[in-house]
Coordinates of C-alpha atoms in Angstrom, one line a residue:
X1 CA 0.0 0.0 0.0
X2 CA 1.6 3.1 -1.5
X3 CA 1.9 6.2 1.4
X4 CA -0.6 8.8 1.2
X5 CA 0.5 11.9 -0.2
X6 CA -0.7 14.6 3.0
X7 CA -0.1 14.6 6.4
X8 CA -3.3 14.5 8.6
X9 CA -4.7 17.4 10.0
X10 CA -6.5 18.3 13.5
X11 CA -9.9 17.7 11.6
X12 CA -8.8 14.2 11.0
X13 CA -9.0 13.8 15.4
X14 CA -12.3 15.9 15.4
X15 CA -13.7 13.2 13.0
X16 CA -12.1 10.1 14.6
X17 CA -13.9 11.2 17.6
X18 CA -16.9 13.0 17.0
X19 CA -19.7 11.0 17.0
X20 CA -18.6 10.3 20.8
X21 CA -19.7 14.4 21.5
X22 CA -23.2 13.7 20.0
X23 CA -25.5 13.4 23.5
X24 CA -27.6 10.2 21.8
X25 CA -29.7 9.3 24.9
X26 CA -29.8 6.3 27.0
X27 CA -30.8 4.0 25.0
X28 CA -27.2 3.8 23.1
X29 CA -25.4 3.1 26.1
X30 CA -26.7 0.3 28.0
X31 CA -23.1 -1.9 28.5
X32 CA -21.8 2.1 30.4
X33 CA -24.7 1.9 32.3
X34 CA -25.8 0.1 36.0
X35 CA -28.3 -2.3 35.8
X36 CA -29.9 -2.2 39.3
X37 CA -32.7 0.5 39.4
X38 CA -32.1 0.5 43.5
X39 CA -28.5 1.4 43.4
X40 CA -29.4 3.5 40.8
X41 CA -31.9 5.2 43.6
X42 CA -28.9 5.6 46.2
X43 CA -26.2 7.2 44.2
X44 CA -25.1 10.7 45.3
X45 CA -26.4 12.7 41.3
X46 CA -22.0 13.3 41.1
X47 CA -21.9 9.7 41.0
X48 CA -24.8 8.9 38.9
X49 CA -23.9 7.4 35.2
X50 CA -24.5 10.1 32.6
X51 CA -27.5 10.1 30.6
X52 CA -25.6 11.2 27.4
X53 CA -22.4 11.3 26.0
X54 CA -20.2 14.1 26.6
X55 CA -19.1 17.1 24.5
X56 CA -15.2 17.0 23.3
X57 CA -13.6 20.5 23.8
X58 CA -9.9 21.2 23.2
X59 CA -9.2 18.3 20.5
X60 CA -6.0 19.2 18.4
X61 CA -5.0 17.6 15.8
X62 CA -3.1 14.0 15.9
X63 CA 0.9 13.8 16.7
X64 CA 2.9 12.6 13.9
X65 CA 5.8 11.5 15.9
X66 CA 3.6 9.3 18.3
X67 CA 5.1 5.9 17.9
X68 CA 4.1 3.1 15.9
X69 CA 2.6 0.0 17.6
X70 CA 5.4 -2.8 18.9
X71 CA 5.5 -4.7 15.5
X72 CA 5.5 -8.2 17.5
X73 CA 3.1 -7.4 20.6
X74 CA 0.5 -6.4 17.5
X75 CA 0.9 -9.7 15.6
X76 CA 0.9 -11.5 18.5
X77 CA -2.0 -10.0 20.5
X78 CA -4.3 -10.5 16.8
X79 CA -2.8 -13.6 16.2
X80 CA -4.2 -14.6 19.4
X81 CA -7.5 -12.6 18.8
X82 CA -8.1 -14.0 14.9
X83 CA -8.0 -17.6 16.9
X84 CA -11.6 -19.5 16.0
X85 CA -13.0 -22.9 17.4
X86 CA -15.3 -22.9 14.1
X87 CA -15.0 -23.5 10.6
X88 CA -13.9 -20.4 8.0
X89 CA -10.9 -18.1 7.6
X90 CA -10.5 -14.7 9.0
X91 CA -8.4 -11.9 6.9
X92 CA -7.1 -8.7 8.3
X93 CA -5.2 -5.9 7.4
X94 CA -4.2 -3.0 9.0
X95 CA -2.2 -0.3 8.6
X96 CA -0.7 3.1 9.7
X97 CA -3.3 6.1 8.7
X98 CA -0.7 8.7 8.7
X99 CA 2.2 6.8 6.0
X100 CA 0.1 3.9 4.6
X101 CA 2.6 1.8 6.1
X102 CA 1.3 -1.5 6.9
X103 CA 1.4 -2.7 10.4
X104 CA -0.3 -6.2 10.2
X105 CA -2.1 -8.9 7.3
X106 CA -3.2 -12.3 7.3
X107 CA -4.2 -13.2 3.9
X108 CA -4.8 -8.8 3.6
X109 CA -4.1 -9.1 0.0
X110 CA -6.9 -12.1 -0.6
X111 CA -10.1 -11.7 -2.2
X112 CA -13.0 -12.1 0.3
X113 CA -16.7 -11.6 0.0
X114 CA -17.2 -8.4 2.2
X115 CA -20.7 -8.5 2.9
X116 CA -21.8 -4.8 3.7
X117 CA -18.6 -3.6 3.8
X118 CA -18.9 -2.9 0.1
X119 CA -21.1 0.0 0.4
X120 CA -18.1 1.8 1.9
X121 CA -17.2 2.2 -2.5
X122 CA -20.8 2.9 -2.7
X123 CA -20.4 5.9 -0.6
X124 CA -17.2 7.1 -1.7
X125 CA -18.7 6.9 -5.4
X126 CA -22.2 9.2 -4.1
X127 CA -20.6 11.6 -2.8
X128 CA -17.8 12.3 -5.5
X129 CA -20.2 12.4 -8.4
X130 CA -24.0 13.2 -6.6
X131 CA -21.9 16.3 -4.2
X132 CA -22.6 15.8 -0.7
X133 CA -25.5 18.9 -0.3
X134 CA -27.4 17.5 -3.3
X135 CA -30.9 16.9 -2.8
X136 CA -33.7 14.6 -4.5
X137 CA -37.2 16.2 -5.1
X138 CA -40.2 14.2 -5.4
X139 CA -43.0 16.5 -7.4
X140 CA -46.6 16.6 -8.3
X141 CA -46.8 17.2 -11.1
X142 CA -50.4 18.4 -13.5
X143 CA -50.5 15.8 -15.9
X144 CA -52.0 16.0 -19.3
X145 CA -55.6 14.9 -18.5
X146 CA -57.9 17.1 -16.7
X147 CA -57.4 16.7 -13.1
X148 CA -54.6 14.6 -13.2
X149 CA -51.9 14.6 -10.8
X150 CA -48.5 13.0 -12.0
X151 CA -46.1 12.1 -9.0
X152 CA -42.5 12.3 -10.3
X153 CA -39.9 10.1 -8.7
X154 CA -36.9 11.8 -8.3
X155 CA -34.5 9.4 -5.8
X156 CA -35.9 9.9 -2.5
X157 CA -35.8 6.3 -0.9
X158 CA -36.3 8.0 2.3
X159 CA -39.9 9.6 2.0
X160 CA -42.5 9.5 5.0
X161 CA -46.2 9.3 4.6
X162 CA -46.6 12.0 7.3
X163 CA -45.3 15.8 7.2
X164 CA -41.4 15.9 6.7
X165 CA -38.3 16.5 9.5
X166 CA -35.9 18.7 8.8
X167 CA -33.4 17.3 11.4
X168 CA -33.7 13.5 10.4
X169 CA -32.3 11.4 7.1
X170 CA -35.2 8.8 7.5
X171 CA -38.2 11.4 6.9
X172 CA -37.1 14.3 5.3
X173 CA -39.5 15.0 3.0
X174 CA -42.9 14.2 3.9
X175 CA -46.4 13.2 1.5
X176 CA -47.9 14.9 3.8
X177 CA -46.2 18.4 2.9
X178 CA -46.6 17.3 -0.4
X179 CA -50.2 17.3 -0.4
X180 CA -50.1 20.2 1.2
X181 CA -48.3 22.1 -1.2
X182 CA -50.9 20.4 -3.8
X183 CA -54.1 21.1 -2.7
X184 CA -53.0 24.7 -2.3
X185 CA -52.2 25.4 -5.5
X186 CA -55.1 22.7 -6.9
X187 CA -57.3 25.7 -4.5
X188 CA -55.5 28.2 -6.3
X189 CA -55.9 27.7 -9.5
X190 CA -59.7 26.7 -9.2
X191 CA -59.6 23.1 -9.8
X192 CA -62.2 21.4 -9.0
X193 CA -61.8 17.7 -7.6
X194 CA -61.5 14.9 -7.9
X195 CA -58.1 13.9 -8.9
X196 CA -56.3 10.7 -10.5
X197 CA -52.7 9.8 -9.8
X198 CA -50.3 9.3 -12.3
X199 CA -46.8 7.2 -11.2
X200 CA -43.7 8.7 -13.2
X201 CA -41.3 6.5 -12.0
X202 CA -38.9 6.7 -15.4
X203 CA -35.7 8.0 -13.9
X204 CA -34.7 4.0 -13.0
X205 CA -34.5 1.4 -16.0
X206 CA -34.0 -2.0 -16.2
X207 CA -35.5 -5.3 -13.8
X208 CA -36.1 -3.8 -10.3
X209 CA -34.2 -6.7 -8.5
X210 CA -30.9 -7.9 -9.1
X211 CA -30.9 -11.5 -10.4
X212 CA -27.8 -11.8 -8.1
X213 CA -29.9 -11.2 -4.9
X214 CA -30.9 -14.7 -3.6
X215 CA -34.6 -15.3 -3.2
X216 CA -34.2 -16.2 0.2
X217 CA -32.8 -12.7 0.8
X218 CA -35.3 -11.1 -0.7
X219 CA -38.6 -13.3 1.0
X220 CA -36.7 -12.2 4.5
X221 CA -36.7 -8.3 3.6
X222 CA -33.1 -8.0 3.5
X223 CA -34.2 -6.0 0.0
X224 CA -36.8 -5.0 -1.9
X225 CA -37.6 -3.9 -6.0
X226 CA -35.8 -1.2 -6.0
X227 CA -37.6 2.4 -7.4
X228 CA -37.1 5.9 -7.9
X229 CA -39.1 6.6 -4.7
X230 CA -39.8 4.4 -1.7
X231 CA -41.5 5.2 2.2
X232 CA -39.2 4.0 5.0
X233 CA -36.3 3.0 3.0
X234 CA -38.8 0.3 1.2
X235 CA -40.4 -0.8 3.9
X236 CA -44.1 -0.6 5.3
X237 CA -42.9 1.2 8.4
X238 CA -39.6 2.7 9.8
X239 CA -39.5 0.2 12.8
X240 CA -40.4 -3.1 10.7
X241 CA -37.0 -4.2 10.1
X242 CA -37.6 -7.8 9.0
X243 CA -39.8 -9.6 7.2
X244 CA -41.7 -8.6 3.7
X245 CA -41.5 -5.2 2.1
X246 CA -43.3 -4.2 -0.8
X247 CA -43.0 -5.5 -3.6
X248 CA -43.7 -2.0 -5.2
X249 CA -42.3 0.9 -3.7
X250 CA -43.3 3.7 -6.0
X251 CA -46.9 2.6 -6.1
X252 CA -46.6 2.5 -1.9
X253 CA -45.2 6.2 -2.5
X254 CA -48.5 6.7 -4.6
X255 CA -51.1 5.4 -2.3
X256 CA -49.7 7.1 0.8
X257 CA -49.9 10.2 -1.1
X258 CA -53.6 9.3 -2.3
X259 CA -54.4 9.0 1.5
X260 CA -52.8 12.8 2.3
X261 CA -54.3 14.3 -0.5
X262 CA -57.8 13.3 0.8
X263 CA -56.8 14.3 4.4
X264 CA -55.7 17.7 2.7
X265 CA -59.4 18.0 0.8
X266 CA -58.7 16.9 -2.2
X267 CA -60.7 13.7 -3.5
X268 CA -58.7 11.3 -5.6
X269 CA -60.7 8.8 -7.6
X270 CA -59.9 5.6 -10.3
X271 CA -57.1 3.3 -10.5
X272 CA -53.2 4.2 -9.6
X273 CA -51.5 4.3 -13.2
X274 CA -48.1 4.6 -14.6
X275 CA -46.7 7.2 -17.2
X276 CA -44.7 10.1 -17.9
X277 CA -45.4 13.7 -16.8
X278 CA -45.8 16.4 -19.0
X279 CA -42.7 19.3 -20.0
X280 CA -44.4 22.8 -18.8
X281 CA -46.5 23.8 -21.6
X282 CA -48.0 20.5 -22.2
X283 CA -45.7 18.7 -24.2
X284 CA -44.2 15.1 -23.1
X285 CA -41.3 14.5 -20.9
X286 CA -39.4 12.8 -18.4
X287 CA -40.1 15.4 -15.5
X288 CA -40.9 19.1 -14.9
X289 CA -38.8 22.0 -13.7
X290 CA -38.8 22.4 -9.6
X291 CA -38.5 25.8 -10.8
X292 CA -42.2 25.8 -12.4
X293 CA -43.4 25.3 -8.3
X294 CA -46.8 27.1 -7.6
X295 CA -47.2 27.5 -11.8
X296 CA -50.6 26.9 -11.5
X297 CA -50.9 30.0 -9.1
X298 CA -49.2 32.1 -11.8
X299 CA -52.2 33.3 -13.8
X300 CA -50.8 31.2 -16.9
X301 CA -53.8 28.2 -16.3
X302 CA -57.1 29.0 -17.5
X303 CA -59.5 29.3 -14.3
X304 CA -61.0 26.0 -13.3
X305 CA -57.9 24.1 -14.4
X306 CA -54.2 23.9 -14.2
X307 CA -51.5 23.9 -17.3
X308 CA -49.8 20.8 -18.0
X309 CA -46.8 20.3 -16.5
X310 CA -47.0 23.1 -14.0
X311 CA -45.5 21.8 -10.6
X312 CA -48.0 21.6 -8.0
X313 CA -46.0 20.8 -4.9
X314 CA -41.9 19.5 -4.5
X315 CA -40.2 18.4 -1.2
X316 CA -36.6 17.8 -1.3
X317 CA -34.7 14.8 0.6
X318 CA -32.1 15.1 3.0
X319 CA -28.4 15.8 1.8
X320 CA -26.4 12.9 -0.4
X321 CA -23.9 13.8 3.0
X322 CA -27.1 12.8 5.5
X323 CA -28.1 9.6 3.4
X324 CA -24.8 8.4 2.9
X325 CA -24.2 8.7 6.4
X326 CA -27.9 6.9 6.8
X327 CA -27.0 4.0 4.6
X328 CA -23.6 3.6 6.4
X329 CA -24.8 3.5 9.8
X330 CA -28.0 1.3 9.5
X331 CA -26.5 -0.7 6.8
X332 CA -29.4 -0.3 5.1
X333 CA -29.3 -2.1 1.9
X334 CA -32.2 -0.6 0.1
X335 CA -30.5 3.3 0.2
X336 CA -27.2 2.4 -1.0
X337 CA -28.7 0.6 -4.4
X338 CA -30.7 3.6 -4.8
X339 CA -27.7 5.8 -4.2
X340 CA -25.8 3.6 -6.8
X341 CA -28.5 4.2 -9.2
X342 CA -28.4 8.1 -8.7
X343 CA -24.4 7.8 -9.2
X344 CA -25.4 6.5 -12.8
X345 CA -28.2 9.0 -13.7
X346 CA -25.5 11.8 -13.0
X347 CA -23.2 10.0 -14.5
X348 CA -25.5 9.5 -18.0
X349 CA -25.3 5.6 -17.3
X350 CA -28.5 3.4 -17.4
X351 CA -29.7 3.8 -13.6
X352 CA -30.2 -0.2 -13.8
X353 CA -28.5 -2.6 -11.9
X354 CA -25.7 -3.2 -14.2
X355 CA -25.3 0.4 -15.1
X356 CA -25.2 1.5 -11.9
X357 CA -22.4 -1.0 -10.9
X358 CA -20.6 -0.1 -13.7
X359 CA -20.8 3.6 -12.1
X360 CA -19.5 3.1 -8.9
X361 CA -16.9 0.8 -10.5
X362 CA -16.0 3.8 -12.1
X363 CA -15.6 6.6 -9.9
X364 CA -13.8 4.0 -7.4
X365 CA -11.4 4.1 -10.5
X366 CA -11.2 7.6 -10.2
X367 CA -10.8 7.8 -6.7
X368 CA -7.9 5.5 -6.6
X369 CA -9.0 2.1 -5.9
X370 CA -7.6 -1.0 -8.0
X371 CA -10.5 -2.4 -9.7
X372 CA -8.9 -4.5 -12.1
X373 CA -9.0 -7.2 -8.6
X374 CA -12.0 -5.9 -7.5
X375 CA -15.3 -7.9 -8.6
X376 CA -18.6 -6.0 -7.7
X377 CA -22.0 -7.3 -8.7
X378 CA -24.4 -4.9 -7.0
X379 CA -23.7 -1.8 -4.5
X380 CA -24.8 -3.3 -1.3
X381 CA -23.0 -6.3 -0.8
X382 CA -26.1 -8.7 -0.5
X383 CA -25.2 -10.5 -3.8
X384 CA -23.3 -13.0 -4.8
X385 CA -20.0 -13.0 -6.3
X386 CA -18.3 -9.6 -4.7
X387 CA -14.9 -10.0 -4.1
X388 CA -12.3 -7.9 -2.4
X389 CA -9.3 -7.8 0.1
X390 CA -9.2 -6.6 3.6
X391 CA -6.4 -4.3 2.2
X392 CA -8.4 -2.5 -0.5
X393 CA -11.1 -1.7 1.8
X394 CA -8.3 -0.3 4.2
X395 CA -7.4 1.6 1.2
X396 CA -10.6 2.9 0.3
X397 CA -10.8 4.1 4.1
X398 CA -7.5 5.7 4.1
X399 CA -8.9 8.1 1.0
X400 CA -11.4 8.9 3.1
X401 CA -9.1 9.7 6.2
X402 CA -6.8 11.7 4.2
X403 CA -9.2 14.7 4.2
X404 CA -12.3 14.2 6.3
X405 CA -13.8 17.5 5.1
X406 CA -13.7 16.6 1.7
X407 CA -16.6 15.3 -0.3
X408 CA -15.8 11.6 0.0
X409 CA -14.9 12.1 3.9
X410 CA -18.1 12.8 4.5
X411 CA -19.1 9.3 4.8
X412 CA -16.7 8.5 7.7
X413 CA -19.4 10.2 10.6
X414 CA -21.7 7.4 9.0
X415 CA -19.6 4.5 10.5
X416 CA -21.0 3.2 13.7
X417 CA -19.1 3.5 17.1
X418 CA -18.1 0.2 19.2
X419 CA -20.4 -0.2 21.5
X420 CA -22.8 3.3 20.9
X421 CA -24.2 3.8 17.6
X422 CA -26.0 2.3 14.3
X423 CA -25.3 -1.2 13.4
X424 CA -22.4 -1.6 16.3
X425 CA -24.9 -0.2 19.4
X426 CA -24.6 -3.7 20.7
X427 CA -21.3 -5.1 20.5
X428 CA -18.0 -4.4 21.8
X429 CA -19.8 -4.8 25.1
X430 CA -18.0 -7.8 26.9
X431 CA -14.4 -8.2 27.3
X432 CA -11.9 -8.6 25.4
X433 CA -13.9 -6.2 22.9
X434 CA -14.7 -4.1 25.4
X435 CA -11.5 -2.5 25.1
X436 CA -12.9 -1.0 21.8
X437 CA -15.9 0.0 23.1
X438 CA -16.1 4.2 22.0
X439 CA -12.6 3.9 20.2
X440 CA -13.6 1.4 17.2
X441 CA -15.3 2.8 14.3
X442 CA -16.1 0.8 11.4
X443 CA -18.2 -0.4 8.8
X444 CA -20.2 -3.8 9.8
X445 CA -21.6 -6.4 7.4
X446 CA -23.0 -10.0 7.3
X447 CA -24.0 -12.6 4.9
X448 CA -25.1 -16.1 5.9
X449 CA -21.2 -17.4 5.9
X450 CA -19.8 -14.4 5.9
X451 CA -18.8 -11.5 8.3
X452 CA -16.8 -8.2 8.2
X453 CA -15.6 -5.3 10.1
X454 CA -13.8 -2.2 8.5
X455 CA -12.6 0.9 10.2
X456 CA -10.3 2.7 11.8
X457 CA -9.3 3.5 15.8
X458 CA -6.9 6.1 17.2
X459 CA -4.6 3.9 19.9
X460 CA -3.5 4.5 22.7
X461 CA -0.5 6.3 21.7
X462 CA -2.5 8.6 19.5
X463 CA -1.8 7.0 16.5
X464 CA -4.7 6.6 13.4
X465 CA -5.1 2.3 12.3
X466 CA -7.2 1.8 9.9
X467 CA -7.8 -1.8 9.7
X468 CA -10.4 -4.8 7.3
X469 CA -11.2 -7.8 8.8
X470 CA -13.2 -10.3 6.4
X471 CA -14.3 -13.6 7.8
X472 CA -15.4 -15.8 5.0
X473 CA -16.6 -19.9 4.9
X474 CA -18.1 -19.3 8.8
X475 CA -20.7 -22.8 8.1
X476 CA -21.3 -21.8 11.7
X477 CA -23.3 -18.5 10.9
X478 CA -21.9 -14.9 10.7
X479 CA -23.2 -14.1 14.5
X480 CA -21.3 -16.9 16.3
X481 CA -18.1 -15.6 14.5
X482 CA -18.4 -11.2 15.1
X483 CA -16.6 -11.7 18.8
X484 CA -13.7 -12.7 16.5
X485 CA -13.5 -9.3 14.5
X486 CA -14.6 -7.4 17.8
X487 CA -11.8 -8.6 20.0
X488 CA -9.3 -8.1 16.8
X489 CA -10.6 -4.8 16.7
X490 CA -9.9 -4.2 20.6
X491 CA -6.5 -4.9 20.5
X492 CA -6.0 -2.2 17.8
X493 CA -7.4 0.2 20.5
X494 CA -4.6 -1.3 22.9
X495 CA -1.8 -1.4 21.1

């Protein structure tokens, strides 16, 4: 691994350890926390466990000339960790964040299925080519018939039913603003009721599932279809986390939007249908101008009815920055195939599956990944056939790291913290992981067989690791085999 071509800076530290100054409650805490409300009851308040994580103040930036971990006591101490009772192999790379020197592999430069930890190029990829303040409107849209509505998809996986939050990822925009935004200028314009709803769901192409998904993962929810718009993340609610999703998440989109447009006063009527919405002036296209918003106010429709193509009502997602952070954190599977997908639309690809693996493939390139070893057959990792080593997802990191206010480093508050946030709130709990526990953050993922853990930790002598650990072949499940990585990951966090 070549060294990387700037020295770190203070706002490397500030990100290493920021999502540790976030207060996140108690529920993201519970190993920090006593379990016996009466002793609880008897504790002087000085002595009482906090409530929320603390605020850092006075954090400078990393020392350059803090020494490098003992060469021997490292090997050792993971050679002992990387031990496992069960079948499969374990991989692991790590190496020095500062020079790109590398400090430790077993089988780093292999070729492993990395589960989840793929999505790590699918973020690097969305935020290099999308920006990381870009935004995704979903419009209504007056459609070419008299009193139709046409709801344009325009990426937003993320949707609610209800009225949107500005201060969440999950939610954003809301249908319910939507149809607020709707009826008013439906009102404004003099329309009269009641309205049919048009789908324009163009912007993706091709099937919506990849034929490298197994059905198995599909029937358990691990993914749905895939479509230009979807409620929850393509799911039926924010908290159902398993089980069936719908099978349609565009037409979902539609209905929930049916339902807020009746709360808002306006009456819908006939069949859901599919089809493209109108340029502004009436003529056919793939989508209308955000710009055109409240046209139908403007004194350009003839009273009693709305112009074609004039743009009812638009609500914007959360930033590419936000989702990506989303998508890292929960490991959500859904938002980073959508986010592939975008990547290709900007890039003038075919937003299908191929095309969009052929997009993030590309910017990778760009980014400096070696992709001639690199096999990639979606953007999640669910599917079958990805292949990479523990040291190309260290390198991958290491861009990242090398300028955490850059676009692509805006993915690294996204990875979850040992023992606190997203998809790593309850490990690193017991000992020996424990020693991570708020040091270690990284990227999880599973697969049936297969586990993975990649991320980086500042030591105990202040110096930046960034570290892979695949596990691959674990006929014992992925679950049985994540103390493995965890305890790896704690003696990082030692050394």
């Amino acid at each position: 691994m070549g060294r990387t071509s700037k020295a770190l800076t203070g706002g490397l530290l500030i990100c290493a350890l920021a999502a540790v100054s976030v207060p996140v409650g108690l529920q993201v805490v519970p190993a920090f926390l006593p379990q016996d409300p009466a002793a609880v009851a008897v504790l002087p308040a000085a002595q009482a466990a906090p409530t929320s994580l603390g605020e850092i103040s006075g954090v400078g930036p990393l020392d350059s000339t803090a020494p490098l971990p003992d060469a021997d006591k490292l090997s050792a101490g993971l050679d002992k960790a990387l031990m496992f009772d069960g079948e499969g192999t374990f991989s692991m790379y790590v190496a020095d964040a500062l020079t790109g020197e590398e400090l430790f592999s077993q089988d780093g430069q292999a070729a492993r299925t990395p589960a989840s930890n793929l999505k790590l190029l699918t973020a690097g990829a969305a935020l290099r080519t999308l920006g990381t303040d870009a935004r995704f409107s979903t419009e209504a849209v007056a459609g070419s018939s008299p009193n139709e509505i046409v709801l344009v998809a325009g990426g937003d996986s993320l949707l609610t039913a209800g009225a949107g939050a500005d201060d969440s990822a999950m939610g954003h925009a809301g249908l319910a603003t939507l149809a607020g935004q709707t009826a008013k200028s439906l009102a404004g314009a003099g329309a009269k009721g009641p309205v049919t709803l048009t789908i324009d769901d163009s912007l993706f192409t091709g099937p919506a599932l990849n034929p490298k998904w197994a059905d198995g993962d599909v029937d358990a929810g691990e993914i749905a279809p895939i479509y230009p718009m979807a409620l929850y993340a393509g799911r039926f609610a924010p908290e159902v986390l398993t089980g069936p999703r719908p099978q349609d998440s565009a037409v979902a989109v539609a209905e929930a939007f049916a339902q807020a447009l009746e709360d808002a006063g306006v009456a819908t009527t006939g069949a859901i249908t599919r089809g493209k919405a109108p340029a502004a002036g009436g003529d056919a296209a793939g989508g209308a101008d955000a710009s055109q918003t409240g046209a139908a106010q403007s004194g350009t429709a003839k009273s009693g009815s709305v112009q074609p193509g004039a743009v009812l009502g638009s609500v914007e997602s959360a930033t590419v920055a936000e989702q990506t952070q989303y998508m890292l954190s929960e490991s959500d599977n859904y938002v980073a195939e959508v986010l592939g997908r975008m990547v290709a639309v900007k890039m003038g690809k075919a937003a299908s599956n191929s095309g969009a693996v052929a997009a993030v493939r590309q910017v990778a390139g760009e980014l400096g990944m070696p992709m001639d070893s690199i096999v990639t057959t979606d953007n999640s990792g669910l599917a079958a056939g990805n292949l990479i080593s523990p040291q190309q997802l260290v390198k991958m990191l290491s861009l990242m790291l090398a300028d955490p206010a850059a676009d692509i480093g805006q993915a690294l508050p996204g990875l979850p913290v040992a023992g606190l946030t997203g998809s790593l709130e309850h490990r690193f709990v017991t000992a020996p992981a424990l020693d991570g526990a708020g040091l270690v953050r990284a990227k999880t993922g599973s697969l049936n067989l297969v586990t993975s853990l990649s991320g980086y930790v500042v030591n105990s002598e202040g110096r930046l690791l960034v570290f892979s650990i695949l596990g691959n072949g674990l006929t014992g499940g992925a679950i049985a085999a994540r103390p493995v990585l965890d305890a790896a990951a704690g003696v990082l966090a030692l050394s």
